[in-house]
XYZ file of C-alpha atoms in Angstrom:
610
model
C 0.000 0.000 0.000
C 1.349 3.415 -0.898
C 2.144 5.964 1.743
C -0.608 8.510 2.348
C -0.001 11.783 0.564
C -0.607 15.164 2.171
C -3.823 16.869 1.104
C -3.575 19.156 -1.930
C -3.403 22.864 -1.221
C -6.881 24.369 -0.848
C -8.203 26.614 -3.557
C -8.817 30.245 -2.910
C -12.342 31.464 -2.458
C -15.011 28.973 -1.501
C -13.727 25.583 -0.440
C -15.375 22.319 -1.366
C -18.390 21.881 0.931
C -17.006 18.628 2.349
C -13.277 18.645 2.958
C -12.383 15.264 4.443
C -9.314 16.458 6.265
C -8.735 15.386 9.850
C -11.011 17.276 12.175
C -10.038 17.726 15.770
C -13.686 18.510 16.548
C -14.541 14.908 15.750
C -12.292 13.799 18.580
C -13.479 16.481 20.977
C -15.414 14.041 23.181
C -12.110 12.413 24.140
C -10.892 15.535 25.898
C -11.857 16.274 29.510
C -14.338 19.107 29.884
C -14.699 21.734 32.589
C -18.380 21.771 33.506
C -18.232 24.724 35.901
C -16.231 26.815 33.460
C -18.718 26.108 30.653
C -21.706 27.028 32.849
C -20.131 30.256 34.080
C -19.128 31.243 30.572
C -22.638 30.605 29.278
C -24.186 32.644 32.088
C -21.781 35.476 31.287
C -23.770 36.011 28.091
C -26.645 37.183 30.295
C -24.756 40.430 30.820
C -27.099 43.287 30.100
C -30.083 41.219 31.246
C -29.592 41.545 35.004
C -33.041 43.135 35.318
C -34.521 39.995 33.813
C -32.603 37.832 36.267
C -33.893 39.934 39.181
C -37.460 39.518 37.906
C -36.942 35.757 37.566
C -35.600 35.607 41.113
C -38.525 37.642 42.436
C -41.113 35.445 40.707
C -39.347 32.302 41.905
C -39.347 33.703 45.425
C -43.094 34.367 45.158
C -43.839 30.869 43.902
C -41.584 29.300 46.553
C -43.242 31.322 49.306
C -46.667 30.042 48.255
C -45.328 26.481 48.120
C -43.838 26.816 51.614
C -46.812 28.445 53.333
C -49.335 25.961 51.925
C -48.141 22.847 53.816
C -47.840 24.838 57.032
C -51.495 25.874 56.820
C -52.518 22.314 55.977
C -50.857 21.158 59.198
C -52.673 23.903 61.080
C -55.961 22.657 59.616
C -55.304 19.108 60.831
C -54.405 20.268 64.335
C -57.308 22.725 64.370
C -59.865 19.994 63.700
C -59.265 18.648 67.225
C -59.531 22.093 68.838
C -62.945 23.829 68.573
C -61.452 27.199 69.446
C -59.507 27.020 66.169
C -62.596 27.405 63.934
C -61.990 31.107 63.053
C -58.444 30.259 62.054
C -59.712 27.404 59.860
C -62.111 29.729 58.084
C -59.310 32.179 57.373
C -57.070 29.382 56.088
C -59.772 27.974 53.787
C -60.312 31.451 52.299
C -56.619 32.194 52.027
C -55.423 28.938 50.424
C -57.104 29.501 46.993
C -55.506 32.948 46.791
C -52.151 31.439 47.758
C -52.264 28.724 45.107
C -53.486 31.181 42.465
C -50.474 33.358 43.273
C -48.247 30.284 42.942
C -49.653 29.483 39.476
C -49.391 33.102 38.291
C -45.775 33.356 39.487
C -44.808 30.193 37.638
C -46.540 31.363 34.442
C -44.847 34.760 34.351
C -41.551 33.189 35.355
C -41.628 30.854 32.354
C -42.706 33.714 30.089
C -39.827 35.962 31.156
C -37.279 33.144 30.990
C -38.383 32.101 27.494
C -37.744 35.604 26.173
C -34.427 35.949 27.984
C -33.063 32.576 26.875
C -34.094 33.106 23.259
C -32.428 36.520 23.258
C -29.257 35.016 24.707
C -29.152 32.269 22.095
C -29.891 34.773 19.317
C -26.881 36.792 20.438
C -24.777 33.633 20.758
C -25.772 32.492 17.255
C -24.964 35.940 15.829
C -21.615 35.950 17.640
C -20.806 32.489 16.285
C -21.696 33.483 12.724
C -19.668 36.675 13.023
C -16.690 34.704 14.342
C -16.942 32.290 11.425
C -16.473 35.277 9.110
C -13.225 36.114 10.875
C -11.709 32.626 10.680
C -8.980 32.006 8.103
C -9.598 30.070 4.899
C -7.503 27.174 6.215
C -10.134 26.549 8.909
C -12.852 25.943 6.309
C -10.452 23.950 4.153
C -9.957 21.468 6.988
C -13.455 21.139 8.466
C -16.641 19.631 7.110
C -19.093 22.374 6.281
C -22.174 20.359 7.177
C -20.747 19.733 10.652
C -20.114 23.451 11.128
C -23.678 24.146 9.999
C -24.905 21.699 12.651
C -23.128 23.699 15.340
C -24.647 26.937 14.110
C -28.193 25.562 13.944
C -28.760 22.326 15.914
C -26.426 23.065 18.792
C -27.637 26.618 19.326
C -31.269 25.442 19.147
C -30.473 22.790 21.731
C -29.074 25.450 24.036
C -32.205 27.572 23.607
C -34.531 24.647 24.329
C -32.907 23.726 27.632
C -31.424 26.936 28.986
C -34.712 28.550 30.048
C -35.964 25.392 31.731
C -32.681 24.908 33.544
C -32.563 28.515 34.715
C -36.100 28.358 36.139
C -35.443 25.002 37.811
C -32.123 26.084 39.289
C -33.594 29.273 40.768
C -36.620 27.410 42.084
C -34.482 24.654 43.612
C -32.223 27.056 45.472
C -35.095 29.117 46.899
C -37.386 26.169 47.651
C -34.742 24.034 49.339
C -33.556 26.951 51.447
C -37.107 27.808 52.505
C -38.107 24.204 53.195
C -34.993 23.640 55.289
C -35.658 26.746 57.375
C -39.319 25.792 57.934
C -38.454 22.207 58.900
C -35.770 23.321 61.358
C -38.221 25.776 62.891
C -40.903 23.117 63.332
C -38.696 20.212 64.512
C -34.926 19.774 64.233
C -35.313 16.070 65.013
C -37.759 15.475 62.162
C -35.521 17.559 59.921
C -32.703 15.098 60.507
C -34.880 12.157 59.400
C -36.152 14.106 56.375
C -32.601 14.754 55.172
C -31.100 11.278 55.582
C -31.719 10.532 51.883
C -29.991 13.660 50.543
C -26.441 12.173 50.400
C -27.811 9.157 48.551
C -29.570 11.479 46.111
C -26.376 13.360 45.231
C -24.353 10.159 44.980
C -26.785 8.563 42.508
C -27.309 11.731 40.443
C -23.565 12.357 40.144
C -22.815 8.805 38.984
C -25.587 8.899 36.361
C -24.793 12.448 35.189
C -21.168 11.528 34.476
C -22.432 9.026 31.909
C -25.251 11.085 30.395
C -23.058 14.068 29.614
C -20.609 11.918 27.665
C -23.375 10.201 25.708
C -25.173 13.472 24.936
C -21.941 14.869 23.552
C -21.487 11.790 21.369
C -25.046 12.280 20.183
C -24.362 15.863 19.104
C -21.172 14.822 17.323
C -23.039 12.063 15.468
C -25.771 14.532 14.544
C -23.147 16.878 13.112
C -21.724 14.055 10.987
C -25.192 13.163 9.751
C -25.864 16.772 8.730
C -22.489 16.878 6.994
C -23.373 13.743 5.040
C -26.749 15.151 4.022
C -25.208 18.467 2.926
C -22.522 16.666 0.936
C -24.904 14.334 -0.875
C -27.418 17.036 -1.755
C -24.631 19.227 -3.135
C -23.172 16.325 -5.138
C -26.412 14.660 -6.259
C -25.568 15.032 -9.950
C -22.269 13.182 -9.457
C -23.955 10.493 -7.355
C -26.493 9.783 -10.081
C -23.918 9.995 -12.853
C -21.841 7.242 -11.227
C -24.829 5.200 -10.059
C -23.603 5.499 -6.462
C -27.047 5.725 -4.865
C -26.760 2.318 -3.165
C -23.332 3.130 -1.752
C -24.552 6.474 -0.404
C -27.672 4.897 1.087
C -25.467 2.365 2.876
C -23.099 5.094 4.092
C -26.019 7.178 5.329
C -27.475 4.121 7.081
C -24.168 3.583 8.890
C -23.982 7.186 10.126
C -27.677 7.141 10.968
C -27.167 3.945 12.985
C -24.296 5.589 14.869
C -26.616 8.458 15.732
C -29.326 6.008 16.828
C -26.911 4.197 19.127
C -25.553 7.453 20.575
C -29.061 8.861 21.019
C -30.325 5.655 22.618
C -27.449 5.554 25.085
C -28.012 9.208 25.982
C -31.761 8.729 26.504
C -31.385 5.444 28.408
C -28.890 6.905 30.840
C -30.934 10.089 31.251
C -33.992 7.896 31.889
C -32.326 6.266 34.903
C -32.360 9.411 36.981
C -36.109 9.915 37.555
C -36.943 6.327 38.666
C -33.913 6.344 40.967
C -34.923 9.675 42.464
C -38.519 8.493 42.961
C -37.304 5.448 44.869
C -35.102 7.604 47.086
C -37.897 10.129 47.608
C -40.406 7.439 48.587
C -37.885 5.944 50.996
C -37.487 9.396 52.528
C -41.260 9.736 52.967
C -41.408 6.337 54.669
C -38.645 7.349 57.067
C -40.401 10.646 57.857
C -43.749 8.919 58.431
C -42.229 6.250 60.684
C -40.119 8.686 62.715
C -43.025 11.095 62.997
C -45.338 8.361 64.255
C -42.873 7.394 66.972
C -42.438 11.019 68.045
C -46.203 11.664 67.970
C -46.839 8.627 70.214
C -44.281 10.015 72.650
C -46.028 13.381 72.492
C -43.041 15.262 71.043
C -44.948 16.523 67.976
C -48.520 16.744 66.734
C -50.171 14.894 63.859
C -50.394 18.182 61.962
C -46.624 18.606 62.119
C -46.225 15.074 60.720
C -48.494 16.008 57.801
C -46.577 19.234 57.315
C -43.244 17.381 57.309
C -44.520 14.833 54.807
C -45.558 17.711 52.532
C -42.206 19.425 53.055
C -40.363 16.169 52.417
C -42.226 15.907 49.106
C -41.365 19.512 48.334
C -37.772 18.851 49.280
C -37.645 15.860 46.967
C -39.739 17.341 44.130
C -37.323 20.139 43.113
C -34.424 17.722 43.456
C -36.234 15.259 41.188
C -37.048 18.024 38.719
C -33.495 19.292 38.817
C -32.214 15.765 38.263
C -34.361 15.514 35.131
C -33.378 18.968 33.982
C -29.749 18.215 34.777
C -29.762 15.345 32.322
C -31.224 17.620 29.669
C -28.720 20.226 30.719
C -25.940 17.760 29.885
C -27.134 17.821 26.273
C -27.253 21.632 26.262
C -23.795 21.893 27.814
C -22.407 19.434 25.274
C -23.802 21.718 22.558
C -22.459 24.763 24.378
C -18.961 23.310 24.455
C -19.140 22.553 20.732
C -20.151 26.165 20.065
C -17.423 27.499 22.341
C -14.843 25.361 20.539
C -15.464 27.376 17.375
C -15.552 30.666 19.276
C -12.173 29.740 20.742
C -10.655 29.154 17.314
C -8.142 31.865 16.520
C -9.222 34.227 13.787
C -6.969 35.550 11.083
C -3.828 37.165 12.391
C -4.629 40.669 13.488
C -3.317 43.562 11.438
C -0.162 44.946 12.949
C -0.703 48.085 15.053
C 0.710 50.504 12.477
C -1.014 48.918 9.449
C -2.595 51.416 7.068
C -5.421 51.174 4.561
C -4.341 50.493 1.008
C -5.482 53.433 -1.069
C -5.047 53.858 -4.827
C -3.150 50.547 -5.325
C -0.940 50.384 -8.393
C -0.476 46.614 -8.538
C 3.326 46.423 -8.448
C 4.043 43.047 -6.789
C 7.276 41.314 -5.821
C 8.119 37.964 -4.184
C 11.342 38.017 -2.187
C 12.701 34.601 -1.088
C 9.212 33.368 -0.255
C 8.729 29.864 1.160
C 5.466 28.380 2.404
C 3.826 25.091 3.373
C 0.297 24.213 4.452
C 1.857 22.129 7.195
C 5.248 22.002 8.855
C 6.265 18.788 7.074
C 5.835 19.828 3.438
C 6.867 23.023 1.666
C 4.684 23.925 -1.297
C 6.563 27.090 -2.316
C 10.356 27.129 -2.088
C 12.506 30.251 -2.319
C 10.268 32.165 -4.749
C 11.662 35.339 -6.299
C 9.983 37.351 -9.047
C 8.613 40.808 -9.735
C 5.441 41.916 -11.502
C 5.218 45.454 -12.841
C 2.011 47.374 -12.461
C -0.486 46.622 -15.245
C 1.298 43.445 -16.366
C -0.335 40.122 -17.139
C 1.541 37.251 -15.521
C 0.623 33.656 -16.285
C 1.274 30.788 -13.881
C 1.568 27.431 -15.649
C 2.731 23.979 -14.677
C 1.447 20.551 -13.677
C -1.319 20.030 -11.135
C -0.050 20.503 -7.582
C 2.921 22.604 -8.644
C 1.910 25.510 -6.369
C 0.169 27.889 -8.774
C -2.949 28.432 -6.665
C -0.813 28.702 -3.547
C 0.900 31.756 -5.031
C -2.370 33.674 -5.313
C -3.428 32.399 -1.882
C -0.345 34.160 -0.544
C -0.809 37.338 -2.591
C -4.327 37.780 -1.186
C -3.164 36.869 2.342
C -5.556 33.964 2.618
C -2.362 32.451 4.010
C 0.733 34.206 5.313
C 4.221 33.275 4.139
C 6.524 31.195 6.338
C 9.707 32.855 5.092
C 10.530 35.883 2.961
C 8.035 38.589 2.106
C 5.644 39.730 -0.596
C 5.752 43.389 -1.602
C 2.904 45.475 -2.974
C 3.652 48.947 -4.268
C 6.960 48.918 -2.411
C 5.600 47.797 0.977
C 5.176 44.337 2.557
C 1.608 43.028 2.485
C 1.495 43.233 6.286
C 1.951 47.003 5.966
C -1.689 47.200 4.839
C -4.864 46.249 6.656
C -6.147 42.909 5.427
C -9.595 44.178 4.435
C -8.270 47.078 2.362
C -5.729 44.739 0.752
C -8.382 42.276 -0.365
C -10.567 45.040 -1.745
C -7.749 45.644 -4.228
C -8.267 42.156 -5.699
C -10.878 40.777 -8.051
C -11.141 36.996 -8.308
C -12.674 34.794 -10.989
C -12.430 31.132 -10.065
C -12.759 27.957 -12.055
C -15.732 26.988 -9.898
C -17.670 30.219 -9.858
C -19.893 30.715 -6.830
C -23.069 32.749 -7.066
C -25.281 33.268 -4.047
C -28.998 32.708 -3.632
C -30.600 35.997 -4.644
C -31.215 38.039 -7.752
C -28.729 38.367 -10.585
C -28.544 42.076 -9.769
C -27.558 41.344 -6.177
C -24.880 38.900 -7.320
C -23.383 41.380 -9.778
C -23.302 44.073 -7.094
C -21.689 41.736 -4.563
C -18.222 43.282 -4.818
C -19.514 46.874 -5.016
C -23.021 47.304 -3.558
C -23.213 51.023 -4.389
C -23.151 50.698 -8.183
C -26.348 51.757 -9.937
C -28.488 49.484 -12.055
C -27.425 51.467 -15.110
C -23.756 50.775 -14.342
C -24.570 47.089 -13.883
C -26.333 46.994 -17.263
C -23.421 48.757 -18.940
C -20.902 46.277 -17.515
C -23.091 43.346 -18.535
C -23.335 44.712 -22.066
C -19.568 45.200 -22.184
C -19.002 41.549 -21.235
C -21.781 40.354 -23.512
C -23.860 38.757 -20.776
C -26.799 41.144 -21.139
C -28.433 39.069 -23.888
C -29.006 35.933 -21.873
C -30.047 38.007 -18.830
C -32.717 39.672 -20.962
C -34.073 36.233 -21.880
C -34.601 35.269 -18.237
C -38.142 35.547 -16.788
C -37.459 38.582 -14.584
C -34.233 39.785 -16.202
C -31.843 41.202 -13.622
C -34.385 40.444 -10.882
C -34.383 36.721 -11.649
C -33.695 34.833 -8.434
C -30.913 32.269 -8.657
C -31.122 29.059 -6.663
C -28.238 27.798 -4.550
C -25.032 28.334 -6.525
C -27.138 29.039 -9.640
C -27.505 25.433 -10.786
C -29.952 26.568 -13.461
C -27.144 28.392 -15.331
C -24.420 26.880 -17.473
C -20.798 27.066 -16.367
C -20.050 29.590 -19.113
C -22.952 31.841 -18.074
C -21.780 31.769 -14.472
C -18.237 32.637 -15.534
C -19.472 35.613 -17.548
C -21.513 36.798 -14.553
C -18.428 36.429 -12.362
C -16.378 38.517 -14.784
C -19.092 41.171 -14.805
C -19.056 41.140 -11.008
C -15.276 41.631 -11.048
C -15.537 44.545 -13.497
C -18.084 46.276 -11.256
C -15.790 45.790 -8.246
C -13.124 47.709 -10.227
C -10.092 46.003 -8.627
C -6.497 47.020 -9.226
C -5.308 43.406 -9.312
C -7.043 40.436 -10.953
C -6.754 36.745 -10.230
C -8.128 34.438 -12.923
C -7.915 30.865 -11.689
C -8.595 28.395 -14.527
C -11.506 30.577 -15.556
C -11.996 28.837 -18.916
C -10.963 25.252 -18.157
C -14.472 23.799 -17.894
C -16.270 25.433 -20.828
C -16.518 24.686 -24.526
C -14.338 26.398 -27.137
C -17.012 28.846 -28.286
C -17.793 29.928 -24.726
C -14.085 30.084 -24.008
C -13.636 32.635 -26.770
C -16.406 34.805 -25.276
C -14.870 34.539 -21.833
C -11.414 35.354 -23.191
C -12.788 38.475 -24.857
C -14.475 39.510 -21.621
C -11.307 38.851 -19.636
C -9.276 40.918 -22.065
C -11.558 43.849 -21.311
C -11.316 43.135 -17.606
C -7.489 42.984 -17.583
C -6.928 46.285 -19.338
C -4.840 48.527 -17.089
C -4.791 46.002 -14.254
C -2.117 43.716 -12.859
C -3.403 40.220 -13.585
C -2.450 36.748 -12.422
C -3.725 34.076 -14.800
C -3.602 30.408 -13.824
C -4.165 28.239 -16.885
C -3.673 24.696 -18.111
C -4.623 25.638 -21.685
C -1.429 27.362 -22.681
C -2.896 28.906 -25.818
C -4.917 31.201 -23.521
C -1.759 32.815 -22.118
C 0.436 33.270 -25.192
C -0.096 37.028 -24.999
C 0.829 37.299 -21.339
C 3.598 39.766 -20.519
C 5.324 37.218 -18.335
C 4.958 33.463 -17.892
C 6.212 31.514 -14.885
C 6.656 27.778 -15.349
C 6.295 26.213 -11.890
C 6.995 22.656 -10.814
C 7.271 21.228 -7.288
C 7.120 24.655 -5.731
C 9.956 26.204 -7.725
C 10.209 28.444 -10.778
C 11.779 26.357 -13.546
C 11.434 28.846 -16.389
C 10.276 32.414 -16.832
C 9.796 34.779 -19.738
C 7.234 35.519 -22.444
C 5.812 32.968 -24.859
C 8.388 33.534 -27.591
C 11.414 33.327 -25.290
C 10.139 30.203 -23.541
C 9.419 28.467 -26.840
C 12.941 29.333 -27.973
C 14.425 27.802 -24.807
C 12.931 24.434 -25.729
C 12.370 23.471 -22.121
C 9.375 22.339 -20.116
C 7.083 25.066 -21.449
C 7.881 24.125 -25.044
C 7.154 20.453 -24.329
C 3.862 21.266 -22.614
C 2.775 23.574 -25.436
C 3.654 21.056 -28.153
C 1.809 18.285 -26.322
C -1.337 20.414 -26.058
C -0.992 21.472 -29.697
C -0.999 17.801 -30.669
C -4.026 17.133 -28.456
C -2.111 15.254 -25.747
C -3.360 16.075 -22.249
C-alpha cells in the first residue's frame, strides 16, 4: 500500500463543501471538559439582562413562598380539627389557600414567560456571535473542516441550548429558593424530624452524580453524530448530480445508514442513561417519605410533635424531593445543552486571522506592483509547497502561472491575497510588505474569478453588485453589455431580478463565468486573479470569456492560472512552476525558444495530448 499523501493545497475562495481532512472537533469528546467553566461562561452572556434575572428571582421567590406556606397551613388545619377554638383560624385558612395557590400558578406562568424571552435573546446573540466569528476565521479553517458539521453547530447546537437553557434557569432558581425555605421551615418546626427528612440527601447526590457523568458523555457523542449526519446530508445534496452519474445511490444509502445507525446508538445511550435518573430519584424520595412517616409516628406517640406537624413534614419532604427530582431531570437535559455549548465554544475559541499589525494602514489607490522576495510556504510544517520564490510583476502586467497540477500555482495567489501568510521571505505590494496594509483594504484591491464560480442565492442584480453594492443598475447593465452577458439576462423571466437558486444550478458554467467577470468589473479592482476561468467550458464559450477577460485585464495587474497554454500566449510574463519552484520564466516567444518544459507542454497540447 502506498504511503498517504498530504492533502492538496486548498483553492482560494469557496472551499469544497465537504473537505475530508482530519477534524479535531470529531475527537473532541475524548478531551476532559470543565463543567463549571462552561456554565459560568454561558451565564456570562446574560450580561445586560440583570433586570430579567432579578425579575426571575422575584417570581421564583413568590412561587416558593406560596409552596412553603401551603403545607404549614394544611398542618394547622389538621391540628385545628381537634380544637374547637380554632374554627376562626380554619375559616381564614380555607379562604386564604385559593388565593395562595393562584399566586403560585401566576408566578410560575410569568416566570416561564420571562425566561423564554431571555433565553431566546441570549441564544440569538450567541448564534450571531458564532456566525460573526466564522467570518473572521482564516480560509484554512474551512479547508480542513466539514461544512455540514459546522452548519450543525450553528443551527442544531444553538437550538439545543435555547430549548434547555430557560428550563434549567427556572429550575435552578426554584431549587435554590425552595430548598432553602423548606430547610428553614423544617428546622423551625422540629430539628429532630428535619434530621430524618434529610437522611436521603447524600444518597440522592451520589446517585445523580454517577448517572450524570455518563449522560453528559453520551449526549456529547449524540451531538457529534448529529453533526456528521448533517455533513453527510449536505454533501450528498450538493453532489447529487455526481452520485447519479456514477450510479452510487446504493453506496450512499449504505453510508447514510451507517452514520444514521451511529446516531441512533448514541441517542439511545443518551436517553437510556438520562432515563435512569427519575426512577432512581422516585425510589429515594419514597424511601425518605417512609422514614419521615415512621419517625413522625414514633415522636407523635411520645407526644413530642402533633399529627399536623407530621403532615406538614410529609408535605415538606415531598417539596424537598420534588425540586431535586425536577433538577435531576433537567440536569440530564442540561448535559445535552452543555455538550452543545462546548461545541459552540470550541469554534468561538478558534483563533481568527492574524490581526493587522498596530501601524497597518489602509491600502489606497493601489498600483499593482508586486514582488516575491525569497518566499517559502507550506500548508503544514512537514511539506513546503513554495520554495525560495523570487519574481517581480510590474504594475499593469499580465503574468501567467503554468505547470502541472499541484505545482503551487494556486498557492501563489493564496499568498498574494493573504488567505495564508508566508513562512519565510516577504511579498511586496507597491513597495511595501503586504502586512503594511490592513487585510480588508488589501483584499478590496483584488478581483477573483475562479474555475468553480460561486453565485449566491438571490437576484442576478444582487450577485453582480456583490463586490460593489453602491453601483447603480445602469452601471450594472453597462458592464453586462460590455461583457456580452446582457443578452441571456434579458431572456430570463425577470431579467436582472431573476432569483438564482443555490449556486445558480440553473445556469451553465459559461454563463456563471461571464456573470463572475461582470461582477469583477463592477468591483473595479487594481489586481485580478483568474484561476482556470476557462478550463471547464466549450471552445465557443471560451472565446467569449477570453474576450471579456481581455476587457477586464486592461490597465490592471493580472495573475492568470491556466492549463490551456494557448490562452496565455499574450501574457507579458509566464512563470513555469513545478514542485514549488520556478523552472522557467519569460514571455511565450522566449520560452518556446528555450525548448524546455514550457515548449514540451505547449507542443503536447498542440498535438491534443493532455
